Coordinates of C-alpha atoms in Angstrom, one line a residue:
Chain A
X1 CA 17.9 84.6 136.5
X2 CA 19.4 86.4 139.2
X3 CA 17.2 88.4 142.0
X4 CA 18.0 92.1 143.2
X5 CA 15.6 91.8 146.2
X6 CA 16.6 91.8 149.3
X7 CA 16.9 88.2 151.6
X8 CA 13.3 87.6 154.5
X9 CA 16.6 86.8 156.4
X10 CA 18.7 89.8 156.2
X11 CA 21.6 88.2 158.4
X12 CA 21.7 86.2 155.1
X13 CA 22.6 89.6 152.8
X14 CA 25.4 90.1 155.1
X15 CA 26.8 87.2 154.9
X16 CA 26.6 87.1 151.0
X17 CA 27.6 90.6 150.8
X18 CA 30.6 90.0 153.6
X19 CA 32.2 87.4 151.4
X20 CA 31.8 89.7 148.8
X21 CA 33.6 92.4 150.1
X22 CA 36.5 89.8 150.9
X23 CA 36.7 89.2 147.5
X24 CA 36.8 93.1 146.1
X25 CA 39.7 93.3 149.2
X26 CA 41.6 90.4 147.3
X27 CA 40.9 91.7 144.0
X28 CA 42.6 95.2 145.3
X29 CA 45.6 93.7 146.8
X30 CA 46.5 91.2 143.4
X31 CA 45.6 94.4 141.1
X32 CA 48.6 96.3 143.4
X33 CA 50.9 92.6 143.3
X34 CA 50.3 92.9 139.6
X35 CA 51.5 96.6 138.7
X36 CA 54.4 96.4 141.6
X37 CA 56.4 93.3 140.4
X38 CA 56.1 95.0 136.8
X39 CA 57.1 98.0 138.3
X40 CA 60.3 96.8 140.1
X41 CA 61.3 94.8 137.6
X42 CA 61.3 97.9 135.0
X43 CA 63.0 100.2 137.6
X44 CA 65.3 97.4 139.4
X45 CA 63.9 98.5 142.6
X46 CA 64.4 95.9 145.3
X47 CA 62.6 97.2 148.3
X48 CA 59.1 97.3 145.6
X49 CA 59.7 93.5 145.2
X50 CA 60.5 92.9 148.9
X51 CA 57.1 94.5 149.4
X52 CA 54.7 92.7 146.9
X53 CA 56.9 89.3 148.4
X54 CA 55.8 90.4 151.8
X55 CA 51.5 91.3 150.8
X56 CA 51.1 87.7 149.4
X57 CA 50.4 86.5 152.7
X58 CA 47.8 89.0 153.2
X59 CA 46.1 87.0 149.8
X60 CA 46.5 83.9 150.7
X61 CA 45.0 84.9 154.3
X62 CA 41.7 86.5 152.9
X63 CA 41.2 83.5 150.7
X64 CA 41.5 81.1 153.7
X65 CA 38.6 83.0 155.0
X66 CA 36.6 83.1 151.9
X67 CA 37.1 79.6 152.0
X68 CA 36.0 79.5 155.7
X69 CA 32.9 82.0 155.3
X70 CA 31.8 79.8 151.9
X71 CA 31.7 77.1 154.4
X72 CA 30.0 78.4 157.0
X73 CA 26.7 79.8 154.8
X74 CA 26.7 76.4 152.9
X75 CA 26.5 74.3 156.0
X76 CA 23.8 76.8 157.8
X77 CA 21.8 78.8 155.1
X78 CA 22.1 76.0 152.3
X79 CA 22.2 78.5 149.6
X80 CA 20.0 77.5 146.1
X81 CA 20.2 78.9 142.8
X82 CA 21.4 82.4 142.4
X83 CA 22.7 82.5 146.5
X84 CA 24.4 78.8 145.4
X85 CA 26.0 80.2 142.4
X86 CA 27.3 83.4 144.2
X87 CA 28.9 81.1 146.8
X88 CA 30.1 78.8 144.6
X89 CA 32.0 81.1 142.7
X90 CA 33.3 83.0 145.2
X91 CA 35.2 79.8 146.4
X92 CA 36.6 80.0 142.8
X93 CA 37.6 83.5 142.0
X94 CA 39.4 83.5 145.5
X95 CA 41.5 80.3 144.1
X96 CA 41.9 82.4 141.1
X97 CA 43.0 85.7 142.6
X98 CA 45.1 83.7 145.2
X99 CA 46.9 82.1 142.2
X100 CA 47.8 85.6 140.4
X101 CA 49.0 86.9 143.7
X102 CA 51.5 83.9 143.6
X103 CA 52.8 84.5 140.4
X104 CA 52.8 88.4 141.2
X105 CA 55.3 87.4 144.4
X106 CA 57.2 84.8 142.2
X107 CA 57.8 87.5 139.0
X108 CA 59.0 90.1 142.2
X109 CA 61.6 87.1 143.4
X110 CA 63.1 86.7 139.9
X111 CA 63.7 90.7 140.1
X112 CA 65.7 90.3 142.6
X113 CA 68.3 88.3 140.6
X114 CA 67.7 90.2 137.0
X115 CA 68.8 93.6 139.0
X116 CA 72.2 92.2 138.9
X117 CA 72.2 90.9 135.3
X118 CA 72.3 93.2 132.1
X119 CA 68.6 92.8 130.4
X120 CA 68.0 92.6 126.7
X121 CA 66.5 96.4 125.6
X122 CA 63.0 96.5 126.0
X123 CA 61.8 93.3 127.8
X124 CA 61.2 94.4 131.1
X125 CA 58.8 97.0 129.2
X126 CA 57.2 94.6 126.9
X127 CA 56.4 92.6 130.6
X128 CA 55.1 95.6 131.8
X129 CA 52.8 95.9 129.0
X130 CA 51.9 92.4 129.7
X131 CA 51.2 93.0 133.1
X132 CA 49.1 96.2 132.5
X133 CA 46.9 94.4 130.5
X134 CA 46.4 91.5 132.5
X135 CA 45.6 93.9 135.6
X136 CA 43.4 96.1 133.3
X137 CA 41.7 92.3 132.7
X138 CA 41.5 91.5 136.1
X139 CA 40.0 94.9 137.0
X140 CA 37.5 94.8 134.6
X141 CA 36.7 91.4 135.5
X142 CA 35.9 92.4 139.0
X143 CA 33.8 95.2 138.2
X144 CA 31.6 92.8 136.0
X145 CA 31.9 90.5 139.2
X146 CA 30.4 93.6 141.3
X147 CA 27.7 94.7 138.2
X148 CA 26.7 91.1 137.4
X149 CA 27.4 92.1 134.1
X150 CA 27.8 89.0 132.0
X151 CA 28.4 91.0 128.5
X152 CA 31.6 93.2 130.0
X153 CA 32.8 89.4 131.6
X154 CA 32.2 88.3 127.8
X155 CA 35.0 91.1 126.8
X156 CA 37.5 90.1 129.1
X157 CA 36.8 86.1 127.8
X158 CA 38.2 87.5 124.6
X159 CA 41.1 89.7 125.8
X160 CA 42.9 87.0 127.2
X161 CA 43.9 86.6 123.3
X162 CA 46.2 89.7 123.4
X163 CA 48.0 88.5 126.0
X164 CA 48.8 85.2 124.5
X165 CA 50.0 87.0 121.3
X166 CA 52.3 89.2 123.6
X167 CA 53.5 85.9 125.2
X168 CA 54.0 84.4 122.0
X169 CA 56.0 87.5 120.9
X170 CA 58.0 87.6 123.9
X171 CA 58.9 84.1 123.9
X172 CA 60.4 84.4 120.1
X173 CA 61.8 87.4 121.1
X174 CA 63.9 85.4 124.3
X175 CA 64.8 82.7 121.7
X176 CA 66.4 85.1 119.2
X177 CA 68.3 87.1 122.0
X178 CA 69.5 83.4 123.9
X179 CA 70.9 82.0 120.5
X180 CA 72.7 85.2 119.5
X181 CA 74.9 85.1 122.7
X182 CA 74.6 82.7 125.4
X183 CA 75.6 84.7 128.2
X184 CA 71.8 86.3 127.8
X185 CA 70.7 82.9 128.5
X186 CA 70.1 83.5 132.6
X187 CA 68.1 86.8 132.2
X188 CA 66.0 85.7 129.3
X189 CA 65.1 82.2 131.0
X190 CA 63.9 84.1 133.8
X191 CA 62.4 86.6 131.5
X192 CA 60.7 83.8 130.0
X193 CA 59.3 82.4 133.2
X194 CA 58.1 85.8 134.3
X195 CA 56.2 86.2 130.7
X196 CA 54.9 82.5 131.1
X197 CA 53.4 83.1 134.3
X198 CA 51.5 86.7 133.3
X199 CA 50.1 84.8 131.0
X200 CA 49.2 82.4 132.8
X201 CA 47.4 85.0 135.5
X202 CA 45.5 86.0 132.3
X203 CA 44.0 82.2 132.3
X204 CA 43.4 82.9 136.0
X205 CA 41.4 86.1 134.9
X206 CA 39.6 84.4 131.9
X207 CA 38.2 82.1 134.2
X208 CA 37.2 84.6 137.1
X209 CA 35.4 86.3 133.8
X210 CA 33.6 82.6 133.1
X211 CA 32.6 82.5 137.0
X212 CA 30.9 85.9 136.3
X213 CA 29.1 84.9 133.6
X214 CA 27.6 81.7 135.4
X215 CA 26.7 83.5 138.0
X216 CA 24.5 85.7 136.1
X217 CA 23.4 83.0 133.7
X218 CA 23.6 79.9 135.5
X219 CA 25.5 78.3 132.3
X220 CA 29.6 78.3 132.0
X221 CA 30.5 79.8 129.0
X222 CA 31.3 77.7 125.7
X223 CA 34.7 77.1 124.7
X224 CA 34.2 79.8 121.9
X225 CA 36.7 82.2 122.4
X226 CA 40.3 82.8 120.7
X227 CA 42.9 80.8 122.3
X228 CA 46.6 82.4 121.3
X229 CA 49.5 80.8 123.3
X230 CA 50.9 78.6 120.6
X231 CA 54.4 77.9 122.0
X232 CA 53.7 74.5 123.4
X233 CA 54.3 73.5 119.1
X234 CA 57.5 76.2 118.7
X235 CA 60.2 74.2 117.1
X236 CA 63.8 75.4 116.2
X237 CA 63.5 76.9 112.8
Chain B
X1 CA -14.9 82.9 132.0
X2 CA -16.6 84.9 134.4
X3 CA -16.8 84.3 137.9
X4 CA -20.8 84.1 137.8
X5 CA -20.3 80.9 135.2
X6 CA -18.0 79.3 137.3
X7 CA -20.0 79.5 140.4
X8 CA -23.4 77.8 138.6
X9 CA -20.4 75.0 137.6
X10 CA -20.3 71.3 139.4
X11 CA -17.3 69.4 138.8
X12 CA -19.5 67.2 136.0
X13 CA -20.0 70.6 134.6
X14 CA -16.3 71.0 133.1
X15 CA -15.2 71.6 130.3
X16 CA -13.9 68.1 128.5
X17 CA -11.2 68.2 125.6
X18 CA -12.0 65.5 123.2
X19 CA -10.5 62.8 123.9
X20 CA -7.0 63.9 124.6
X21 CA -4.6 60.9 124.5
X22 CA -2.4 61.0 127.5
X23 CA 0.8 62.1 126.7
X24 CA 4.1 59.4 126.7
X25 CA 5.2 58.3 130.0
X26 CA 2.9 60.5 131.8
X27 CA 1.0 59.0 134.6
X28 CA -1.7 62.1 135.3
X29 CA -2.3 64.6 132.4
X30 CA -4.1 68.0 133.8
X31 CA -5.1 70.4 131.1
X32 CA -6.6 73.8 131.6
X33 CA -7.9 73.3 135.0
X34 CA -9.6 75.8 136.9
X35 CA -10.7 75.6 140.7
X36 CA -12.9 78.1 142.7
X37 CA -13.8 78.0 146.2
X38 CA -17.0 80.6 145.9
X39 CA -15.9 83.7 144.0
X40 CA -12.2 82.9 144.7
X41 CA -10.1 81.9 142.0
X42 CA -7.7 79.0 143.7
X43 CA -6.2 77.6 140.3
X44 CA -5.9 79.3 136.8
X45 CA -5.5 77.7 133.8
X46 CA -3.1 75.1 135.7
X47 CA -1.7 72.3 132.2
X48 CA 1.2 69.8 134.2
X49 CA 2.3 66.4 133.2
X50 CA 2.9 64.0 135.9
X51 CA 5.1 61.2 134.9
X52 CA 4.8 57.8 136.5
X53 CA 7.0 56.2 139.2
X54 CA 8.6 59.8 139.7
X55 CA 8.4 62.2 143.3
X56 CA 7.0 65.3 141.9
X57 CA 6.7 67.9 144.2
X58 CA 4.5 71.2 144.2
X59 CA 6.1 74.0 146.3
X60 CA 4.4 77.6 146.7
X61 CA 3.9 80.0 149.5
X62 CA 1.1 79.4 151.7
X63 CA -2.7 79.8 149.6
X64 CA -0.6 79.6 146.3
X65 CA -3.2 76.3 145.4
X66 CA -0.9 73.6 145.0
X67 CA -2.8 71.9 148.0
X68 CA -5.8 72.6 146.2
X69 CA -4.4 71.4 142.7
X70 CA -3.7 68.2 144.5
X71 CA -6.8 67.2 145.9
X72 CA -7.8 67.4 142.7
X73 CA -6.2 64.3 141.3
X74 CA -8.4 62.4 143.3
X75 CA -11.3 64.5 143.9
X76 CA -10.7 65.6 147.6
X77 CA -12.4 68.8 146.1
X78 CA -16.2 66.8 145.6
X79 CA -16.2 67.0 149.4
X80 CA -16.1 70.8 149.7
X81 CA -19.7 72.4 149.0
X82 CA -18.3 75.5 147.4
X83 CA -15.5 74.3 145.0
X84 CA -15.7 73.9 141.6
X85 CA -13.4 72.1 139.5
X86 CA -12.9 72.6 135.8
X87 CA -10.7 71.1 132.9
X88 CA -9.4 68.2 131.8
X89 CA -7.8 65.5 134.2
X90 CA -6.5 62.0 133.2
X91 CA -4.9 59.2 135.0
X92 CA -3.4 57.2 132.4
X93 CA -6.0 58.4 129.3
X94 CA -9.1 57.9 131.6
X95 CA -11.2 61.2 132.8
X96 CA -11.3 61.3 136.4
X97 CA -14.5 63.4 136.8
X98 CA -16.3 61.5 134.0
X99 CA -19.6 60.5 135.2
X100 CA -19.2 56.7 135.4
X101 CA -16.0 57.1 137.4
X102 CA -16.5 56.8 141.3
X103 CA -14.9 58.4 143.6
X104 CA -14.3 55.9 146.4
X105 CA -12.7 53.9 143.6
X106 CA -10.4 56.8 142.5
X107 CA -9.2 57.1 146.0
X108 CA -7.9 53.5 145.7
X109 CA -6.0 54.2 143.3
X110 CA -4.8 57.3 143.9
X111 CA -4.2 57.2 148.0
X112 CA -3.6 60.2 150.1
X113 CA -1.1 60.9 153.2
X114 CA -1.9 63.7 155.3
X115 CA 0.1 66.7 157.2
X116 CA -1.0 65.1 160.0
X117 CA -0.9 61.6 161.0
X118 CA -4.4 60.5 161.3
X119 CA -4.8 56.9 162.2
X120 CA -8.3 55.2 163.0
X121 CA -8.7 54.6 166.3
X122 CA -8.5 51.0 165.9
X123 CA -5.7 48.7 166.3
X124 CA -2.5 48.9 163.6
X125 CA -3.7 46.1 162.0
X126 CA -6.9 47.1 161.2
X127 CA -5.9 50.3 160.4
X128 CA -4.3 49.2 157.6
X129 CA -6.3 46.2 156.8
X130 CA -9.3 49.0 156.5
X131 CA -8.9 49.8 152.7
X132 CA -8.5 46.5 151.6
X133 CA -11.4 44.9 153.4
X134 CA -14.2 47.7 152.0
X135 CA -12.5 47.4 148.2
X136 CA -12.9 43.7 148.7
X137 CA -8.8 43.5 147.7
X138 CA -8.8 40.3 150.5
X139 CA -10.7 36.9 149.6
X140 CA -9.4 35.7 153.2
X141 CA -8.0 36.0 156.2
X142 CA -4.3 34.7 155.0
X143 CA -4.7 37.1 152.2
X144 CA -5.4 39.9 154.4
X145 CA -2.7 39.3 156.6
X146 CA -0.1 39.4 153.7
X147 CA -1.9 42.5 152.4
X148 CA -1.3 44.1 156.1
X149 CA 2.6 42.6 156.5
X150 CA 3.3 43.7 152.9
X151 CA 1.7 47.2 152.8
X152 CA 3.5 47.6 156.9
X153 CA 7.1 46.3 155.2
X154 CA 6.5 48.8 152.3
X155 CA 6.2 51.6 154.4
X156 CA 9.5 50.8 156.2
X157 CA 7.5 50.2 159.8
X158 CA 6.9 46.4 159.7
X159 CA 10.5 45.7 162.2
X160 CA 8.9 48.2 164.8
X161 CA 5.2 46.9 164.8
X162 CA 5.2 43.5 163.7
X163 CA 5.1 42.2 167.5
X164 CA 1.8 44.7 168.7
X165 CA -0.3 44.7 165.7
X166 CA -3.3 44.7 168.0
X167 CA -2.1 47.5 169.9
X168 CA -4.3 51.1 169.2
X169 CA -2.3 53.2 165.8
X170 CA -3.0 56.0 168.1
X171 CA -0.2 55.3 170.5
X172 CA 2.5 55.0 167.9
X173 CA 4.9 57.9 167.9
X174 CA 4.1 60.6 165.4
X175 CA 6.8 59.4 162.7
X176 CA 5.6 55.6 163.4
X177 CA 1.7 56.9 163.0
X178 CA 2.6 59.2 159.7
X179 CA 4.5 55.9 158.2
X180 CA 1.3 53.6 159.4
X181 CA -1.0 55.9 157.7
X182 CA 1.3 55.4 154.7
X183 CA 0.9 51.8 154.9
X184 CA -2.4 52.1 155.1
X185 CA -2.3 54.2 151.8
X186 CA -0.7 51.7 150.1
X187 CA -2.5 48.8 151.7
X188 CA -5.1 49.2 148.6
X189 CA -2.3 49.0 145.8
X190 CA -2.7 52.2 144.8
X191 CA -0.6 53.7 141.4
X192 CA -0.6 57.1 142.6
X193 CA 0.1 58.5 146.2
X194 CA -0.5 62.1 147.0
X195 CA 1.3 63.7 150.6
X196 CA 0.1 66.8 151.5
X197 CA 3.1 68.3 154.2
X198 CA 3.6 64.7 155.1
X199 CA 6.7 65.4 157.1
X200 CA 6.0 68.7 158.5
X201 CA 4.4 67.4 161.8
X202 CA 7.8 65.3 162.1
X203 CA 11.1 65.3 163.9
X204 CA 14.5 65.1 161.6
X205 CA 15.2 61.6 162.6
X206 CA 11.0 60.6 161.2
X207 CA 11.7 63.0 158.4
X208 CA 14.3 61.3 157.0
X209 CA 12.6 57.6 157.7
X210 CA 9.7 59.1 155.4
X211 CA 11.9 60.6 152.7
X212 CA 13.7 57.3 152.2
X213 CA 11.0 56.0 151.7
X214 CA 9.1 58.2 149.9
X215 CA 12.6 57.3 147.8
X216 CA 11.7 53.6 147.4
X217 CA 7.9 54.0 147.0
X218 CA 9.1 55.6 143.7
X219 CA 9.7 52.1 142.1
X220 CA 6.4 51.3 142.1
X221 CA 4.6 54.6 142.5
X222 CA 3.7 57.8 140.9
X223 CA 4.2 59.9 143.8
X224 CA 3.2 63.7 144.2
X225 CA 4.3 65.5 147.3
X226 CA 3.0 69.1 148.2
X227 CA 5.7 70.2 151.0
X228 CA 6.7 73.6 152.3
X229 CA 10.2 72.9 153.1
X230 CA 12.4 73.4 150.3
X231 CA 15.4 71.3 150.9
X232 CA 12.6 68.2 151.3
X233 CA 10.9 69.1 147.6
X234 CA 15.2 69.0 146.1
X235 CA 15.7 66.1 148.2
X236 CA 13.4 63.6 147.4
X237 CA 11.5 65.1 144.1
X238 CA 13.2 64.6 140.3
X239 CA 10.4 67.4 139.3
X240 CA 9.1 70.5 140.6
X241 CA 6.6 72.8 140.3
X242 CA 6.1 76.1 141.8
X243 CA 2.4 77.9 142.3
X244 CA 2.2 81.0 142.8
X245 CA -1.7 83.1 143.4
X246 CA -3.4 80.2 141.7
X247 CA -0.4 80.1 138.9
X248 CA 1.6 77.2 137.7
X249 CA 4.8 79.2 137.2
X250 CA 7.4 76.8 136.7
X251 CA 7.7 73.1 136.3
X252 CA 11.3 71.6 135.6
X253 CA 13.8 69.0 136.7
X254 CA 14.8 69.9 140.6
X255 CA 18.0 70.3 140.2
X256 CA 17.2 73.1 137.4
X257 CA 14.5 74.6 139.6
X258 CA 17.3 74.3 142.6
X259 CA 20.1 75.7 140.8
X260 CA 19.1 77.8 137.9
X261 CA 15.2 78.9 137.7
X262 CA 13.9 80.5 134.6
X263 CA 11.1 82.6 136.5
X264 CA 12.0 85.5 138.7
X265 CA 9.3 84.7 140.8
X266 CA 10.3 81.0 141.4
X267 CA 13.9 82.4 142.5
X268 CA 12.7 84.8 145.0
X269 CA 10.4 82.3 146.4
X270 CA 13.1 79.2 146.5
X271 CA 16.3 81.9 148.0
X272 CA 13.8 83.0 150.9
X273 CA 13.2 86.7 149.1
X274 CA 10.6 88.9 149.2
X275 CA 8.3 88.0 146.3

């Protein structure tokens, strides 16, 4: 049960609403991280990845001050129910966001290396197509964030299954081109990596989707959604 | 029922539920009760279980009734001309405003601590040894002065007294005189205690002395605590319950109430909103 009406305190609504704002500001700069790695990776362009390598510091500082504004209304407003949850979750979807920003920067280093290396056709594509998805996840997740909209959070809970089957897809797909001729074997394990850690930003998103749906509810969601990454149990056939 | 029935009502007038068995575990059952002071409508169809050696606090903006509800568990209410009490109250299966039950007795058993400290203006000793004395709870003097030391150690002020018991309650500090009046509360071995704001005439430091041991006094107490500070009701209650115009809205575990309300009204109340 969440309340629309406005704080006795008001200096307390800006503080909520401040922190709030850092987080739609982190949300923006990860969404951008997300599509330029893909996007320098797919047209070799270096100065894109210098770029998103260079923003992740402006993440990783807006979370330090989400962290330090959480603080600060915790230890002199003492927030309860629907004011707790907000903060509480905030402190989370920063780690989250902070986290995809990381692998956004990591994806944009590993371009810098497969510019010089001959790519299997199609894979930096199918990693866009990853990507897009995750960031059309992530966006989607934020507005539900700004909405409070629990059932739109509920969607994104269950799109994270797409993205495993494309990881799942792309990791066969590495396999097959790294046993029919070794000297693909640098570009594809970096390939891999890259692929792993999109879909792991779409577990970052999944659970920025859960915070949204406690936040509304006060429960975490169940476990009852699809999970699809099955390659921890691939075996050589 | 109209307004014009309940003003004709006395408190002997309610209306009695037949022989409802108190429910498991609970310490005070309340069903149905109504309160008016005149032609205004304090309580309204207020039903709450208290369970026994529990803190159970009643939170509510100022006038919600929860004051009022309270003095009703041991008929505080009798004493005001105009109220009127009805339903069904029960401390452990018996009928509190049944006809044989006295209400000096009931007060025995179910003490009372204050907003304000109010010691007698006697010496700390007697101030506690007061209840015991008229309830004949002492057969002697060594068996008063265990009564006093105990009750004094109970309410966590026996170390800061124990060497000027014949020194006047009235020049203790505030936090000693609110913990004295708690010893004296207890002095008559009550089962339930009832605070009314017992902490809100306190400094932080008293405060917390009072919490604690509104804490311990859980072991052996059923303890109900009407407070207007928030943070006190999640810190030392395991239940709340919110009023609201005369309403019992909500009545849940604290932390439920503290971090996930069902009511709106309980949330805009408990976050500091308009409501």
């Amino acid at each position: 049960m969440e309340s629309n009406e406005r704080h006795i305190a008001s200096a307390f609504d800006r503080d909520l609403e401040g922190i709030q704002s850092l987080i739609m500001q982190m949300g923006g700069l990860v969404e951008a991280a997300i599509l330029d790695s893909a996007k320098s990776l797919v047209d070799s362009d270096e100065e894109l990845a210098a770029k998103v390598r260079a923003a992740d510091k402006q993440i990783d500082a807006l979370e330090e001050r989400v962290n330090e504004e959480a603080a600060r209304v915790i230890a002199l407003r003492a927030p309860i129910a629907s004011d707790l949850r907000t903060v509480l979750s905030v402190i989370k979807i920063s780690g989250n966001l902070e986290r995809c920003g990381d692998y956004a920067k990591n994806l944009a280093k590993r371009t810098s290396v497969l510019v010089q290396l001959q790519l299997p056709e199609g894979s930096s594509k199918s990693i866009r197509r990853m990507a897009r998805e995750v960031e059309a996840m992530l966006k989607d997740a934020l507005d539900a964030y700004l909405q409070r909209d629990a059932a739109l959070a509920e969607t994104v809970r269950q799109r994270d299954h797409d993205v495993d089957q494309m990881y799942n897809a792309l990791f066969r797909e590495f396999l097959t081109h790294m046993m029919e001729d070794p000297r693909n074997i640098t570009a594809c394990m970096h390939l891999h990596f890259i692929a792993k850690n999109i879909e792991r930003m779409g577990d970052h998103v999944t659970s920025i989707a859960e915070q949204v749906v406690y936040l509304v509810t006060g429960e975490i969601p169940e476990e009852g959604r699809l999970k699809g990454d099955r390659t921890s149990y691939a075996a050589p056939d | 029922m109209v307004n014009g029935e309940a003003l004709n009502m006395t408190h002997t007038d309610r209306i009695v539920a037949q022989d409802a068995p108190a429910a498991a575990g609970s310490k005070i059952s309340a069903q149905d009760v109504n309160v008016w002071y005149g032609t205004a409508h304090a309580i309204k169809d207020v039903s709450v279980e208290i369970a026994d050696k529990t803190v159970t606090a009643f939170i509510g903006p100022s006038g919600c009734g929860k004051s009022t509800f309270l003095r009703c568990l041991n008929r505080m209410n009798d004493t005001i001309d105009s109220a009127a009490v009805s339903g069904d109250i029960r401390i452990d299966g018996e009928d509190i405003y049944a006809r044989d039950i006295d209400p000096v007795q009931l007060r025995a058993k179910v003490g009372m601590v204050f907003q304000k400290p109010n010691p007698f203006p006697k010496s700390i000793y007697d101030n506690v040894a007061y209840g015991p004395k008229i309830h004949g709870l002492a057969r002697s003097k060594a068996d008063l002065d265990e009564i006093v030391e105990r009750s004094l150690r109970r309410a966590a002020i026996w170390d800061e007294v124990k060497d000027r018991l014949s020194a006047p309650g009235t020049g203790l500090s505030g936090g000693q005189q609110q913990r004295l009046c708690i010893a004296r509360a207890v002095a008559t071995a009550p089962e339930i205690l009832l605070m009314d704001e017992p902490c809100s005439a306190l400094d932080p430091i008293a405060t917390s002395q009072v919490e604690e041991l509104i804490d311990e006094l859980r072991e052996n107490y059923s303890v109900v605590i009407v407070t207007h500070s928030m943070q006190q009701a999640a810190r030392v209650s395991q239940r709340t319950a919110f009023f609201h115009l005369g309403n019992l809205v909500e009545y849940a575990d604290t932390p439920q109430i503290f971090t996930n309300p069902q009511d709106k009204r309980t949330e805009s109340y408990i976050t500091g909103r308009i409501g």
